[in-house]
CSV table of C-alpha atoms in Angstrom, one decimal:
chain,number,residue,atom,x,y,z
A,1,UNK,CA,-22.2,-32.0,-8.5
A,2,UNK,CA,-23.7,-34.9,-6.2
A,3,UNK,CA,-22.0,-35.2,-3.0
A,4,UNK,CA,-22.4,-38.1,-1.5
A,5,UNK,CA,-21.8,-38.9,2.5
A,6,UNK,CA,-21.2,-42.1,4.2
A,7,UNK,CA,-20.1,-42.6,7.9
A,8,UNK,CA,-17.2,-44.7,8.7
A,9,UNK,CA,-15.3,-45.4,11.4
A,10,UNK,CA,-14.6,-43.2,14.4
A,11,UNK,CA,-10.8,-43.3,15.3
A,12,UNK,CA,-9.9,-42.5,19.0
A,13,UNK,CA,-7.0,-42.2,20.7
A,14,UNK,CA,-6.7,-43.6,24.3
A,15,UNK,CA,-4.0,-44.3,26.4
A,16,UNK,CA,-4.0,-48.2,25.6
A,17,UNK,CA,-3.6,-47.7,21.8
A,18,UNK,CA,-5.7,-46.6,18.7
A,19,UNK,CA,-9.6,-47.9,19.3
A,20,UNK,CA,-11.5,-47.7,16.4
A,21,UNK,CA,-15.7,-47.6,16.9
A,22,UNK,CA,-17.4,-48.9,13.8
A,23,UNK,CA,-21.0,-47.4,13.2
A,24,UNK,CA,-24.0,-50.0,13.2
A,25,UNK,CA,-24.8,-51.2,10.0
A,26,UNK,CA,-27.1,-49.6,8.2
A,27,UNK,CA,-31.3,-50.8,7.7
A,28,UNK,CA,-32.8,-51.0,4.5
A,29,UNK,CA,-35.0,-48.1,5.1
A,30,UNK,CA,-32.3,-45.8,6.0
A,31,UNK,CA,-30.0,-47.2,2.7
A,32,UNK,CA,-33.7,-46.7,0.7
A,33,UNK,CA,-33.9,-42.7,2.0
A,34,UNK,CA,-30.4,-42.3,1.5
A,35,UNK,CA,-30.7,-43.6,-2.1
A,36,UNK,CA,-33.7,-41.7,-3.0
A,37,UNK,CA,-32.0,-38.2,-1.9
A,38,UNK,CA,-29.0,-39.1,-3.9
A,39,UNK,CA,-31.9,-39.4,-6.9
A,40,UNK,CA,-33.7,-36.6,-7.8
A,41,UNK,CA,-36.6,-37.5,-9.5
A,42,UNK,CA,-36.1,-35.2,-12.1
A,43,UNK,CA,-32.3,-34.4,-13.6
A,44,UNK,CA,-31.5,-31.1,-16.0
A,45,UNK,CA,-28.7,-31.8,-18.4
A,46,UNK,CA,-28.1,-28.4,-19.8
A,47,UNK,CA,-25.6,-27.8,-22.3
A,48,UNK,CA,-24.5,-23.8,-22.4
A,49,UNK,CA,-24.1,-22.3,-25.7
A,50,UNK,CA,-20.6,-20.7,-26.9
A,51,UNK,CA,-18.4,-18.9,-24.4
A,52,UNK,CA,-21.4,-18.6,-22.0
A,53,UNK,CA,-21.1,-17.8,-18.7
A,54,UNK,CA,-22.8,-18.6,-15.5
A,55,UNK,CA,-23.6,-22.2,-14.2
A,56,UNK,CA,-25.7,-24.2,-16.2
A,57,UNK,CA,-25.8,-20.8,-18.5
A,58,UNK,CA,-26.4,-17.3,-17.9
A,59,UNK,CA,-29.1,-16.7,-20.6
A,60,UNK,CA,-30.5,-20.2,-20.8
A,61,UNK,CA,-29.7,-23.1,-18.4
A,62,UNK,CA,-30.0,-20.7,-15.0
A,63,UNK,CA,-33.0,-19.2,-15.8
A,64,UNK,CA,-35.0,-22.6,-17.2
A,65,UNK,CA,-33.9,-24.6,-14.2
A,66,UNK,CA,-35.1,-21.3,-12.1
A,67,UNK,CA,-38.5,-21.7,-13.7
A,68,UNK,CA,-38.5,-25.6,-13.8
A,69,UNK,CA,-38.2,-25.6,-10.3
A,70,UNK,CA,-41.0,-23.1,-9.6
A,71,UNK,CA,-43.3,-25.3,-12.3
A,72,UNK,CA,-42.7,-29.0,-11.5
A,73,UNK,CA,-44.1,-29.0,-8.2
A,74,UNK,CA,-43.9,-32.3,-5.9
A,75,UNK,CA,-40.6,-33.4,-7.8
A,76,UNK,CA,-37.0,-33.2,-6.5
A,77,UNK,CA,-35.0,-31.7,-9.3
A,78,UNK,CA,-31.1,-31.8,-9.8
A,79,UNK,CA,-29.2,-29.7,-12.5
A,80,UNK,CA,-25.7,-30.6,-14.5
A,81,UNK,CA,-23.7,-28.5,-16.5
A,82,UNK,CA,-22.4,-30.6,-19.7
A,83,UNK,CA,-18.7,-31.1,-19.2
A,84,UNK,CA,-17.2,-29.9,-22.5
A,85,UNK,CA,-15.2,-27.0,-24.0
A,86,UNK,CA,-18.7,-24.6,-25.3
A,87,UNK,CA,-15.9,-23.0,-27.2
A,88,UNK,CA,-15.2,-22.7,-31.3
A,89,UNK,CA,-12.9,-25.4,-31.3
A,90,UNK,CA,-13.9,-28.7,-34.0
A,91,UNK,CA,-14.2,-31.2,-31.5
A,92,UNK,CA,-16.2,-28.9,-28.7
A,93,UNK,CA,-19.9,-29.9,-29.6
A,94,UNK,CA,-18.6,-33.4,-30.2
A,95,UNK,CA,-17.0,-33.6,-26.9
A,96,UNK,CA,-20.5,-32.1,-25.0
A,97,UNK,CA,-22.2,-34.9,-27.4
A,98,UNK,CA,-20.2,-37.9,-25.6
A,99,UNK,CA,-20.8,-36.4,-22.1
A,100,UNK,CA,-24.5,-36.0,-22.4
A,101,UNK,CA,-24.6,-39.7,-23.7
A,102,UNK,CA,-22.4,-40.9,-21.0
A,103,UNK,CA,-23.9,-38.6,-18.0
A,104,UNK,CA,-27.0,-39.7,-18.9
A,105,UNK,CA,-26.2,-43.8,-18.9
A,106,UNK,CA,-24.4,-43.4,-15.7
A,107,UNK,CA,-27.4,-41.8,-13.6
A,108,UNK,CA,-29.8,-44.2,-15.4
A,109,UNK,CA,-27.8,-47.3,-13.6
A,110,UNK,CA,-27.4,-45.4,-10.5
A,111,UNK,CA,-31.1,-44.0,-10.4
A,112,UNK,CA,-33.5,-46.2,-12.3
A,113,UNK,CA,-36.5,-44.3,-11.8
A,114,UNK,CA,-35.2,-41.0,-12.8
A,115,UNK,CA,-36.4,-38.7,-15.6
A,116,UNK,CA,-33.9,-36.3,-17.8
A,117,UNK,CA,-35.1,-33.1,-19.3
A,118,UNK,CA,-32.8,-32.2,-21.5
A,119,UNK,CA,-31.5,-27.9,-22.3
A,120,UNK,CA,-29.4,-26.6,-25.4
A,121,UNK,CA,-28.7,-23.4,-26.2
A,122,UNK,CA,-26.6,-22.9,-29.5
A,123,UNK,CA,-23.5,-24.7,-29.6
A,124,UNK,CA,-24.9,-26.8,-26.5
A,125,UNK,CA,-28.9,-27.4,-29.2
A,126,UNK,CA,-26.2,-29.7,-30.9
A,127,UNK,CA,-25.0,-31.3,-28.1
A,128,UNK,CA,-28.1,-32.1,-27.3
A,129,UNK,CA,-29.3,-32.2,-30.8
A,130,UNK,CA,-26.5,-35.3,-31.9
A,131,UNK,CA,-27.1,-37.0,-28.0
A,132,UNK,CA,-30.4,-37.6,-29.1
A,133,UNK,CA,-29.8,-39.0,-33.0
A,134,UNK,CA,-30.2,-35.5,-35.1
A,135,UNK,CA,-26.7,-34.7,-37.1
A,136,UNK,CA,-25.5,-31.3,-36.3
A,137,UNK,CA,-22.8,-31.5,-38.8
A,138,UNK,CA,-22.8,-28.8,-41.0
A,139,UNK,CA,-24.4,-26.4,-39.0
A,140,UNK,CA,-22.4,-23.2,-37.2
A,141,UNK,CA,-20.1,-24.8,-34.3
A,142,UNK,CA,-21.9,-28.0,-35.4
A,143,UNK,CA,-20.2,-31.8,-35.4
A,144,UNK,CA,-20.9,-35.7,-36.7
A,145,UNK,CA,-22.5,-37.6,-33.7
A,146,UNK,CA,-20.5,-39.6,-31.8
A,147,UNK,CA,-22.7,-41.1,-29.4
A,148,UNK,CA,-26.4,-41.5,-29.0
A,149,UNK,CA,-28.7,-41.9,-25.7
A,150,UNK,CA,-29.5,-45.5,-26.2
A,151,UNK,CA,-32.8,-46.8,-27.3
A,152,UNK,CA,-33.7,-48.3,-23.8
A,153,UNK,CA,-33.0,-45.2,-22.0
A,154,UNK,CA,-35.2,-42.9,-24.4
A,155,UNK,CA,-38.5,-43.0,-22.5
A,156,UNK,CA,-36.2,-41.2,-19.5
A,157,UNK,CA,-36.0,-38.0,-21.4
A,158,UNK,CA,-39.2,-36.4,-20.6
A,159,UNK,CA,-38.7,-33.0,-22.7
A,160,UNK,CA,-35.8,-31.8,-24.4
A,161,UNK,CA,-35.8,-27.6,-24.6
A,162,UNK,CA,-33.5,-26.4,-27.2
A,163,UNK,CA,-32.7,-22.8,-27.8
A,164,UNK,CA,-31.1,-20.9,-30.9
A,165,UNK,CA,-30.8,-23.6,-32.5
A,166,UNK,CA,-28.0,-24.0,-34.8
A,167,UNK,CA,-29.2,-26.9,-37.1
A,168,UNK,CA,-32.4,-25.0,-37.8
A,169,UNK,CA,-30.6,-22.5,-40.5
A,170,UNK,CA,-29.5,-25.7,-42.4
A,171,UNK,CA,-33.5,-26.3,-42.9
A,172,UNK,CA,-33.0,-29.5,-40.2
A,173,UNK,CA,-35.1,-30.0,-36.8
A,174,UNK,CA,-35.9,-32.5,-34.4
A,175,UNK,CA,-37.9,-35.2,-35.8
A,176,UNK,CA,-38.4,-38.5,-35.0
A,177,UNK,CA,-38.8,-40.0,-31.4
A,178,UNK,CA,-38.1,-37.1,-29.3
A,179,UNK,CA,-40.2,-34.8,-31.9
A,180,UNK,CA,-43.2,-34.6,-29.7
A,181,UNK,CA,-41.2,-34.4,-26.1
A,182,UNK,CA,-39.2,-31.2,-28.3
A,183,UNK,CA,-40.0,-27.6,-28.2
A,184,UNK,CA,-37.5,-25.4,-30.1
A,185,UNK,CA,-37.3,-21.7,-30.1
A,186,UNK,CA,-35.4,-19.5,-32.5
A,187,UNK,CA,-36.3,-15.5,-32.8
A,188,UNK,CA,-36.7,-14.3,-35.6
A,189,UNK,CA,-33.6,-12.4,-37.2
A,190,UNK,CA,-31.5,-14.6,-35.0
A,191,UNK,CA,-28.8,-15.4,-37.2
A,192,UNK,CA,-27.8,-18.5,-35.7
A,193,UNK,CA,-30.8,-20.9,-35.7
A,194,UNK,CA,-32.9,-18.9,-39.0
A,195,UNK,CA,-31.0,-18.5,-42.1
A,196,UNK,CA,-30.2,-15.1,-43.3
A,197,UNK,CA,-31.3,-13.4,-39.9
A,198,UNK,CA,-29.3,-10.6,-39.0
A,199,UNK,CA,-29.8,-9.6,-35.4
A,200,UNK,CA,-27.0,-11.1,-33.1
A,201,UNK,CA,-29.6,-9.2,-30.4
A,202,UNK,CA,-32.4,-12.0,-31.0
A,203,UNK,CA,-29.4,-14.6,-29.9
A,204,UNK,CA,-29.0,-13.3,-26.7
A,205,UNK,CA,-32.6,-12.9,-25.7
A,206,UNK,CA,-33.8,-16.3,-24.5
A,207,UNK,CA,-33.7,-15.6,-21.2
A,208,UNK,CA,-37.4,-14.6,-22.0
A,209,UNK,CA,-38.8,-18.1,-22.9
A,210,UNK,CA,-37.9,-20.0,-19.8
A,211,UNK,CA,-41.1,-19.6,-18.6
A,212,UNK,CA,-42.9,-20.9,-21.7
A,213,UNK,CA,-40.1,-23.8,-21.8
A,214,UNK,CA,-40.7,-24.9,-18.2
A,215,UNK,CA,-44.0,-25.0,-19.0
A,216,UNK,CA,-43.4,-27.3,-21.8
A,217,UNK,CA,-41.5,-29.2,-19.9
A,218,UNK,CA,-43.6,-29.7,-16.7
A,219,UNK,CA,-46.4,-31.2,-19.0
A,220,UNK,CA,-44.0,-33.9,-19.9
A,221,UNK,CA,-42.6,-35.3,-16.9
């Protein structure tokens, strides 16, 4: 959440009636530092996997954006939790799709010279997974794309850090234009992102590669 403060008018009341004291207007270097600390220069769209808790995600988006912020030094970073359902509904990864895609317009316009790193863990890998042009259809908890970041905008997403994966057990991964700025981590036996893996444990566990995917990421931006 951005919050966003603005003086306006001081109201007083005096015996002769209301009086109203307007503040000066404001100079262009004070609008310039309020506008740069309204833009971060880096922004973390994280999209939470299935039922999971915590704020951007217990056992993904907290811990990265933890270990970004100790890694990308001399960078003001901002985090937002994908507004969708992260539930097994048909339209859930569909709906986190369009709000990544939109989220991600919307600051482009407001901050022109901010960066997006981009987090998906299960359900919310194919959020981020369709946002950026790969199908997740098909896959567990998967859905068509119904939006896409557009092409202008693509050189903004300096990393995208996906974790278990769904689309990997259908023999798909990111390829393409974001395949370099990608790194994509599914344990092995974890049922979800490797096909026929039978340990619902490995799932759980990627609180353990934040590190490495900070890393990652703070060679990108």
């Amino acid at each position: 959440m951005r919050i966003r403060l603005g003086l306006a008018a001081l109201s007083l009341f005096g015996g002769a009636g209301l009086v109203t004291l307007s503040a000066p207007p404001a100079t262009a270097a004070a609008t310039a530092t309020a506008t740069a600390a309204a833009c971060p220069d880096i922004d973390v769209v994280a999209a939470r996997g299935t039922f999971e808790p915590g704020d951007l995600g217990f056992i993904v988006g907290d811990p990265v954006y933890s270990a970004l912020q100790k890694k990308i030094t001399g960078k003001s970073l901002s985090g937002y939790k994908v507004n969708y359902p992260a539930d097994l509904s048909l339209t859930s990864a569909a709906q986190g799709n369009a709000d990544v895609v939109n989220h991600v317009k919307s600051q482009a316009a407001a901050c022109p010279n901010q960066r997006f790193v981009l987090v998906g863990y299960s359900q919310g890998a194919n959020v981020v997974d369709n946002s950026i042009g790969i199908s997740s259809a098909g896959a567990v908890v998967g859905s068509p794309i119904v939006a896409t970041i557009p092409a202008a905008l693509e050189p903004k997403v300096a990393a995208v850090l996906l974790f278990g994966n769904p689309i990997r057990a259908i023999g798909k991964s990111v390829t393409g234009t974001y395949q370099s700025r990608t790194i994509d981590f599914c344990a092995n036996g974890d049922p979800i992102c490797q096909n026929g893996g039978t340990d619902v444990g490995a799932h759980l566990g990627y609180t353990a590669n934040a590190d490495a995917a900070a890393t990652f990421a703070a060679g990108k931006v």
